[in-house]
Amino acid sequence: MFAFFWLMLLFYSSLVTTQDLSHDYVLQGKNIIILAGQSNMSGRGGVINNKWDGFVPLECHRNSSILRLSAGLTWEEAEEPLHRDIDVVRTCGVGPGMAFANSVLAKDPSLGVIGLVPCAIGGTNISEWRRGSVLYNKLIQRANAALQGGGIIRALLWYQGESDTVIHKDAELYKGRLDRFFDDLRSDLMSPILPVIQVALASGKGPFIEIIRKAQLETNLQNVKCVDAKGLPLEPDELHLTTLAQVELGKMLADAFLQTVPLPVQSNAPKRFNNFILDFLREPFW
Ligand SMILES: *[C@@H]1O[C@H](CO)[C@@H](O)[C@H](O)[C@H]1NC(C)=O
Ligand SMILES: *[C@@H]1O[C@H](CO)[C@@H](O)[C@H](O)[C@H]1NC(C)=O
Ligand SMILES: *[C@@H]1O[C@H](CO)[C@@H](O)[C@H](O)[C@H]1NC(C)=O
């Protein structure tokens, strides 16, 4: 009886150890992050006259622990520009996604693999993201595809609103439309308190920027956070964040995201359990 128990324990430990070392196992615990909104999320850092300068700061470098879901719905190692095959009408440059992922990894390596799901499209207004729209359906489809190989959707990073600053009525309706979008998304992703981290616009092409900012900063939905882009430098077009501004924004989003991550991190649980068994076996009782 004792020997049997002992064997079972050894078997279990070896099982967990092998799984722990396998890449598949780590992938199954992927932290899936959805990126959506307009051009600043898609990334225009380093884009001047419709050409990207190709500059990738250290904070945005590739890392084997950062993946990206391509337009063809396959996972690949992520690299800038993250939205190159998603937001295809304009030239993409650096957005906040890679800086976000690198910063999260640096601050909490125990999280494991980060799977980025780029979905942002430049110039889009909030109505174009409503439930049932092309963009909404595409987002849901990509999110579901992302879950196929295992993992958990950890957050939506949302940077949008510029297109809704032009007409007064749209600006007034923004808060309701935004809340509705978050609610619908959470319900369709079956994740009722999915963390949402959004960016408050610093300026806009339209006169009603303050109404939009107020809607973004004063959202009262649970687990919706807002970081403020005010003060971050813009490209000479005065319309898009620069590469270095995107790096800063990525770090701000990472800090806000890490506040939403429950501890202990789920992807680490089997390892901790394994250690627990080993500690248990070392007890004087045995
Ligand atoms: C990947 O990120 C981790 C955590 O920041 C870091 O320790 C590691 O050196 C990085 N790997 C590469 C190849 O940059
Ligand atoms: C949003 O964009 C669509 C497509 O460009 C346009 O038809 C619609 O009028 C816009 N709506 C708002 C509220 O700006
Ligand atoms: C990009 O973000 C900056 C900073 O928030 C904002 O001023 C600008 O209007 C945004 N541009 C677009 C096209 O969303």
Tab-separated table of C-alpha atoms and ligand atoms in Angstrom:
chain	number	residue	atom	x	y	z
A	1	MET	CA	0.000	0.000	0.000
A	2	PHE	CA	2.745	2.405	1.062
A	3	ALA	CA	4.867	1.440	-1.963
A	4	PHE	CA	1.927	1.983	-4.278
A	5	PHE	CA	1.301	5.438	-2.916
A	6	TRP	CA	4.984	6.230	-3.232
A	7	LEU	CA	5.032	5.045	-6.854
A	8	MET	CA	1.973	7.129	-7.677
A	9	LEU	CA	3.667	10.182	-6.259
A	10	LEU	CA	6.846	9.557	-8.227
A	11	PHE	CA	4.808	9.000	-11.365
A	12	TYR	CA	2.911	12.211	-10.854
A	13	SER	CA	6.078	14.221	-10.215
A	14	SER	CA	7.760	12.923	-13.345
A	15	LEU	CA	4.656	13.641	-15.378
A	16	VAL	CA	4.497	17.209	-14.196
A	17	THR	CA	8.218	17.726	-14.722
A	18	THR	CA	8.119	16.486	-18.307
A	19	GLN	CA	5.097	18.615	-19.111
A	20	ASP	CA	6.742	21.576	-17.478
A	21	LEU	CA	9.666	21.344	-19.850
A	22	SER	CA	7.600	20.896	-22.961
A	23	HIS	CA	6.837	23.910	-25.072
A	24	ASP	CA	3.271	22.734	-25.657
A	25	TYR	CA	2.590	22.872	-21.998
A	26	VAL	CA	3.743	26.476	-21.763
A	27	LEU	CA	1.668	27.370	-24.821
A	28	GLN	CA	-1.424	25.905	-23.216
A	29	GLY	CA	-1.084	28.508	-20.487
A	30	LYS	CA	-0.795	31.377	-22.948
A	31	ASN	CA	-1.826	34.828	-21.785
A	32	ILE	CA	-3.939	36.062	-24.660
A	33	ILE	CA	-4.186	39.824	-25.100
A	34	ILE	CA	-6.524	41.405	-27.642
A	35	LEU	CA	-5.431	44.681	-29.194
A	36	ALA	CA	-8.140	46.781	-30.806
A	37	GLY	CA	-9.120	50.336	-31.711
A	38	GLN	CA	-7.780	52.799	-34.286
A	39	SER	CA	-4.433	53.737	-35.795
A	40	ASN	CA	-2.585	54.488	-32.550
A	41	MET	CA	-3.203	50.910	-31.400
A	42	SER	CA	-2.418	49.519	-34.813
A	43	GLY	CA	0.781	51.595	-34.718
A	44	ARG	CA	2.038	54.533	-36.743
A	45	GLY	CA	5.212	55.148	-34.754
A	46	GLY	CA	8.041	55.857	-37.193
A	47	VAL	CA	5.708	56.244	-40.163
A	48	ILE	CA	6.393	59.412	-42.121
A	49	ASN	CA	4.943	60.072	-45.578
A	50	ASN	CA	3.448	56.590	-45.574
A	51	LYS	CA	6.825	54.901	-45.023
A	52	TRP	CA	7.954	53.175	-41.831
A	53	ASP	CA	11.540	53.999	-40.807
A	54	GLY	CA	12.098	50.433	-39.565
A	55	PHE	CA	13.430	51.551	-36.173
A	56	VAL	CA	12.602	49.034	-33.418
A	57	PRO	CA	13.654	50.163	-29.931
A	58	LEU	CA	15.032	47.579	-27.506
A	59	GLU	CA	11.735	47.597	-25.594
A	60	CYS	CA	9.934	46.347	-28.705
A	61	HIS	CA	12.339	43.558	-29.658
A	62	ARG	CA	11.114	40.074	-30.378
A	63	ASN	CA	11.241	37.416	-27.681
A	64	SER	CA	10.394	33.727	-28.025
A	65	SER	CA	7.819	34.207	-25.247
A	66	ILE	CA	5.848	36.781	-27.253
A	67	LEU	CA	3.623	35.413	-30.001
A	68	ARG	CA	1.244	37.019	-32.443
A	69	LEU	CA	-1.859	35.635	-34.111
A	70	SER	CA	-1.384	36.351	-37.824
A	71	ALA	CA	-4.173	37.317	-40.211
A	72	GLY	CA	-4.158	33.647	-41.272
A	73	LEU	CA	-4.964	32.668	-37.646
A	74	THR	CA	-1.629	30.989	-36.924
A	75	TRP	CA	0.704	31.743	-34.040
A	76	GLU	CA	4.143	33.065	-34.859
A	77	GLU	CA	6.883	34.867	-32.992
A	78	ALA	CA	5.717	38.485	-32.782
A	79	GLU	CA	7.648	41.357	-34.293
A	80	GLU	CA	7.002	44.922	-35.374
A	81	PRO	CA	4.880	46.081	-37.060
A	82	LEU	CA	2.372	43.937	-35.175
A	83	HIS	CA	-0.612	44.936	-37.334
A	84	ARG	CA	1.131	44.701	-40.725
A	85	ASP	CA	-1.263	42.069	-42.149
A	86	ILE	CA	-4.348	43.279	-40.232
A	87	ASP	CA	-4.581	47.039	-40.805
A	88	VAL	CA	-3.567	46.759	-44.421
A	89	VAL	CA	-4.891	49.951	-45.998
A	90	ARG	CA	-2.247	52.189	-44.398
A	91	THR	CA	1.420	51.648	-43.601
A	92	CYS	CA	1.860	50.265	-40.102
A	93	GLY	CA	4.697	51.150	-37.768
A	94	VAL	CA	5.267	50.774	-34.049
A	95	GLY	CA	2.276	50.546	-31.724
A	96	PRO	CA	2.121	49.826	-27.994
A	97	GLY	CA	1.769	46.011	-28.230
A	98	MET	CA	5.372	44.824	-28.251
A	99	ALA	CA	6.486	47.316	-25.594
A	100	PHE	CA	3.522	46.193	-23.503
A	101	ALA	CA	4.410	42.500	-23.807
A	102	ASN	CA	8.134	42.999	-23.142
A	103	SER	CA	7.377	45.138	-20.122
A	104	VAL	CA	4.911	42.593	-18.709
A	105	LEU	CA	7.460	39.786	-19.170
A	106	ALA	CA	10.247	41.786	-17.589
A	107	LYS	CA	8.089	42.601	-14.566
A	108	ASP	CA	6.514	39.150	-14.145
A	109	PRO	CA	8.436	36.401	-15.988
A	110	SER	CA	6.304	33.773	-14.212
A	111	LEU	CA	3.399	34.654	-16.532
A	112	GLY	CA	4.948	32.572	-19.321
A	113	VAL	CA	3.981	33.090	-22.938
A	114	ILE	CA	2.079	36.172	-24.125
A	115	GLY	CA	-0.115	35.763	-27.206
A	116	LEU	CA	-0.989	39.055	-28.871
A	117	VAL	CA	-4.083	39.219	-31.060
A	118	PRO	CA	-3.914	42.390	-33.195
A	119	CYS	CA	-7.355	43.610	-34.391
A	120	ALA	CA	-7.069	47.425	-34.643
A	121	ILE	CA	-7.982	49.302	-37.828
A	122	GLY	CA	-7.086	52.953	-38.472
A	123	GLY	CA	-9.808	55.583	-38.772
A	124	THR	CA	-12.610	53.509	-37.277
A	125	ASN	CA	-15.384	55.009	-35.152
A	126	ILE	CA	-17.114	53.332	-32.228
A	127	SER	CA	-20.206	52.495	-34.299
A	128	GLU	CA	-18.081	50.400	-36.616
A	129	TRP	CA	-17.175	48.213	-33.616
A	130	ARG	CA	-20.738	47.582	-32.460
A	131	ARG	CA	-21.961	44.029	-32.016
A	132	GLY	CA	-22.685	42.372	-35.345
A	133	SER	CA	-20.406	44.674	-37.374
A	134	VAL	CA	-17.589	43.380	-39.562
A	135	LEU	CA	-14.904	44.530	-37.130
A	136	TYR	CA	-16.712	43.118	-34.113
A	137	ASN	CA	-17.246	39.736	-35.726
A	138	LYS	CA	-13.651	39.628	-36.864
A	139	LEU	CA	-12.479	40.375	-33.345
A	140	ILE	CA	-14.618	37.590	-31.877
A	141	GLN	CA	-13.459	35.184	-34.566
A	142	ARG	CA	-9.787	35.965	-33.927
A	143	ALA	CA	-10.251	35.744	-30.155
A	144	ASN	CA	-11.859	32.315	-30.483
A	145	ALA	CA	-9.144	31.155	-32.866
A	146	ALA	CA	-6.554	32.350	-30.361
A	147	LEU	CA	-8.091	30.120	-27.692
A	148	GLN	CA	-7.864	26.990	-29.853
A	149	GLY	CA	-4.370	26.004	-28.763
A	150	GLY	CA	-5.159	26.696	-25.114
A	151	GLY	CA	-4.701	29.766	-22.979
A	152	ILE	CA	-6.790	32.440	-21.323
A	153	ILE	CA	-7.887	35.812	-22.652
A	154	ARG	CA	-6.329	38.075	-20.066
A	155	ALA	CA	-7.280	41.510	-21.333
A	156	LEU	CA	-8.469	43.789	-24.079
A	157	LEU	CA	-6.229	46.772	-24.775
A	158	TRP	CA	-8.369	49.446	-26.414
A	159	TYR	CA	-7.225	52.735	-27.995
A	160	GLN	CA	-9.954	54.449	-29.955
A	161	GLY	CA	-12.166	57.526	-29.957
A	162	GLU	CA	-10.505	60.034	-32.274
A	163	SER	CA	-13.058	59.397	-35.040
A	164	ASP	CA	-15.878	60.182	-32.604
A	165	THR	CA	-14.637	63.666	-31.693
A	166	VAL	CA	-15.935	65.350	-34.851
A	167	ILE	CA	-19.721	65.465	-34.503
A	168	HIS	CA	-21.289	66.650	-31.247
A	169	LYS	CA	-24.051	64.070	-31.215
A	170	ASP	CA	-21.590	61.210	-31.713
A	171	ALA	CA	-19.399	62.511	-28.928
A	172	GLU	CA	-22.442	62.654	-26.626
A	173	LEU	CA	-23.392	59.087	-27.544
A	174	TYR	CA	-19.842	57.793	-27.144
A	175	LYS	CA	-20.029	56.730	-23.526
A	176	GLY	CA	-23.141	54.637	-24.067
A	177	ARG	CA	-21.719	53.040	-27.194
A	178	LEU	CA	-18.407	52.305	-25.534
A	179	ASP	CA	-19.968	50.693	-22.453
A	180	ARG	CA	-22.221	48.666	-24.707
A	181	PHE	CA	-19.244	47.472	-26.758
A	182	PHE	CA	-17.363	46.321	-23.648
A	183	ASP	CA	-20.480	44.606	-22.265
A	184	ASP	CA	-21.243	42.803	-25.527
A	185	LEU	CA	-17.668	41.709	-25.981
A	186	ARG	CA	-17.403	40.345	-22.466
A	187	SER	CA	-20.624	38.465	-22.860
A	188	ASP	CA	-19.731	37.020	-26.289
A	189	LEU	CA	-16.291	36.009	-25.042
A	190	MET	CA	-17.952	34.484	-21.967
A	191	SER	CA	-15.671	36.513	-19.749
A	192	PRO	CA	-17.950	38.817	-17.745
A	193	ILE	CA	-15.192	40.714	-15.968
A	194	LEU	CA	-12.542	40.563	-18.678
A	195	PRO	CA	-10.043	43.306	-17.816
A	196	VAL	CA	-10.175	46.187	-20.276
A	197	ILE	CA	-7.420	48.749	-20.364
A	198	GLN	CA	-8.126	51.723	-22.540
A	199	VAL	CA	-6.197	54.809	-23.447
A	200	ALA	CA	-7.607	58.297	-22.995
A	201	LEU	CA	-6.969	60.430	-26.074
A	202	ALA	CA	-4.682	63.402	-25.700
A	203	SER	CA	-6.140	65.431	-28.550
A	204	GLY	CA	-8.362	64.826	-31.522
A	205	LYS	CA	-9.156	66.137	-34.962
A	206	GLY	CA	-12.621	67.149	-33.826
A	207	PRO	CA	-13.708	69.791	-31.294
A	208	PHE	CA	-15.385	67.357	-28.923
A	209	ILE	CA	-12.299	65.663	-27.568
A	210	GLU	CA	-13.107	66.582	-23.952
A	211	ILE	CA	-16.439	64.758	-24.095
A	212	ILE	CA	-14.659	61.631	-25.328
A	213	ARG	CA	-11.903	61.911	-22.730
A	214	LYS	CA	-14.489	62.257	-19.989
A	215	ALA	CA	-16.248	59.098	-21.216
A	216	GLN	CA	-12.940	57.235	-21.239
A	217	LEU	CA	-11.656	58.455	-17.892
A	218	GLU	CA	-14.950	58.164	-16.042
A	219	THR	CA	-16.113	54.768	-17.147
A	220	ASN	CA	-17.807	53.057	-14.243
A	221	LEU	CA	-17.757	49.484	-15.501
A	222	GLN	CA	-16.026	47.009	-13.259
A	223	ASN	CA	-12.455	46.114	-14.263
A	224	VAL	CA	-12.167	48.779	-16.926
A	225	LYS	CA	-9.060	50.868	-16.424
A	226	CYS	CA	-7.835	53.907	-18.273
A	227	VAL	CA	-4.313	55.187	-18.849
A	228	ASP	CA	-3.863	58.733	-20.110
A	229	ALA	CA	-1.893	59.460	-23.290
A	230	LYS	CA	-1.860	63.194	-22.540
A	231	GLY	CA	1.639	64.620	-22.852
A	232	LEU	CA	3.050	61.821	-25.003
A	233	PRO	CA	4.844	63.141	-28.119
A	234	LEU	CA	3.179	63.011	-31.548
A	235	GLU	CA	4.637	62.494	-35.027
A	236	PRO	CA	4.985	65.622	-37.208
A	237	ASP	CA	1.521	64.754	-38.607
A	238	GLU	CA	0.228	65.733	-35.116
A	239	LEU	CA	-2.080	62.751	-35.431
A	240	HIS	CA	-0.123	59.743	-34.191
A	241	LEU	CA	2.092	58.781	-31.291
A	242	THR	CA	5.811	58.521	-32.073
A	243	THR	CA	7.724	55.280	-31.602
A	244	LEU	CA	9.134	56.401	-28.266
A	245	ALA	CA	5.701	57.570	-27.132
A	246	GLN	CA	4.371	54.096	-27.977
A	247	VAL	CA	7.113	52.558	-25.821
A	248	GLU	CA	6.013	54.752	-22.910
A	249	LEU	CA	2.382	53.888	-23.516
A	250	GLY	CA	3.205	50.165	-23.682
A	251	LYS	CA	4.796	50.389	-20.238
A	252	MET	CA	1.808	52.267	-18.818
A	253	LEU	CA	-0.544	49.616	-20.208
A	254	ALA	CA	1.679	46.883	-18.737
A	255	ASP	CA	1.565	48.438	-15.268
A	256	ALA	CA	-2.224	48.755	-15.440
A	257	PHE	CA	-2.507	45.182	-16.713
A	258	LEU	CA	-0.318	43.707	-13.980
A	259	GLN	CA	-2.671	45.187	-11.384
A	260	THR	CA	-5.421	43.022	-12.852
A	261	VAL	CA	-3.481	39.744	-12.737
A	262	PRO	CA	-4.513	37.563	-9.830
A	263	LEU	CA	-1.748	35.863	-7.864
A	264	PRO	CA	-0.608	33.134	-7.885
A	265	VAL	CA	-0.516	33.083	-11.648
A	266	GLN	CA	-2.495	30.197	-13.053
A	267	SER	CA	0.123	29.041	-15.566
A	268	ASN	CA	2.498	28.436	-12.688
A	269	ALA	CA	0.181	26.342	-10.563
A	270	PRO	CA	1.275	22.811	-11.582
A	271	LYS	CA	4.902	23.716	-10.977
A	272	ARG	CA	4.079	24.985	-7.538
A	273	PHE	CA	2.098	21.863	-6.843
A	274	ASN	CA	5.040	19.777	-7.979
A	275	ASN	CA	7.338	21.640	-5.609
A	276	PHE	CA	4.801	21.150	-2.925
A	277	ILE	CA	4.953	17.373	-3.435
A	278	LEU	CA	8.743	17.396	-3.371
A	279	ASP	CA	8.716	19.453	-0.177
A	280	PHE	CA	6.208	17.045	1.267
A	281	LEU	CA	8.471	14.061	0.460
A	282	ARG	CA	11.342	15.780	2.240
A	283	GLU	CA	9.327	16.071	5.439
A	284	PRO	CA	10.897	14.191	8.402
A	285	PHE	CA	7.718	12.130	8.599
A	286	TRP	CA	8.815	10.190	5.538
B	1	LIG	C1	12.772	37.463	-23.200
B	1	LIG	O1	12.197	38.130	-22.098
B	1	LIG	C2	12.648	37.683	-20.848
B	1	LIG	C3	11.871	38.445	-19.795
B	1	LIG	O2	11.972	39.820	-20.002
B	1	LIG	C4	14.150	37.927	-20.730
B	1	LIG	O3	14.602	37.429	-19.490
B	1	LIG	C5	14.843	37.243	-21.875
B	1	LIG	O4	16.217	37.554	-21.832
B	1	LIG	C6	14.263	37.685	-23.203
B	1	LIG	N1	14.861	36.942	-24.276
B	1	LIG	C7	15.403	37.527	-25.314
B	1	LIG	C8	15.958	36.620	-26.348
B	1	LIG	O5	15.431	38.737	-25.416
B	2	LIG	C1	-18.758	55.649	-38.645
B	2	LIG	O1	-18.107	55.236	-39.824
B	2	LIG	C2	-18.998	54.738	-40.805
B	2	LIG	C3	-18.143	54.194	-41.938
B	2	LIG	O2	-17.160	55.107	-42.292
B	2	LIG	C4	-19.934	55.818	-41.255
B	2	LIG	O3	-20.854	55.330	-42.216
B	2	LIG	C5	-20.720	56.313	-40.036
B	2	LIG	O4	-21.498	57.413	-40.397
B	2	LIG	C6	-19.761	56.718	-38.958
B	2	LIG	N1	-20.530	56.952	-37.753
B	2	LIG	C7	-20.234	57.820	-36.881
B	2	LIG	C8	-21.111	57.865	-35.703
B	2	LIG	O5	-19.305	58.587	-37.046
B	3	LIG	C1	-3.426	59.225	-31.446
B	3	LIG	O1	-3.203	59.456	-30.076
B	3	LIG	C2	-2.938	60.813	-29.758
B	3	LIG	C3	-2.603	60.842	-28.290
B	3	LIG	O2	-3.700	60.384	-27.563
B	3	LIG	C4	-4.165	61.642	-30.113
B	3	LIG	O3	-3.879	62.970	-29.849
B	3	LIG	C5	-4.487	61.453	-31.568
B	3	LIG	O4	-5.688	62.129	-31.878
B	3	LIG	C6	-4.639	59.992	-31.895
B	3	LIG	N1	-4.836	59.828	-33.309
B	3	LIG	C7	-5.744	59.045	-33.828
B	3	LIG	C8	-5.822	59.028	-35.307
B	3	LIG	O5	-6.472	58.338	-33.155
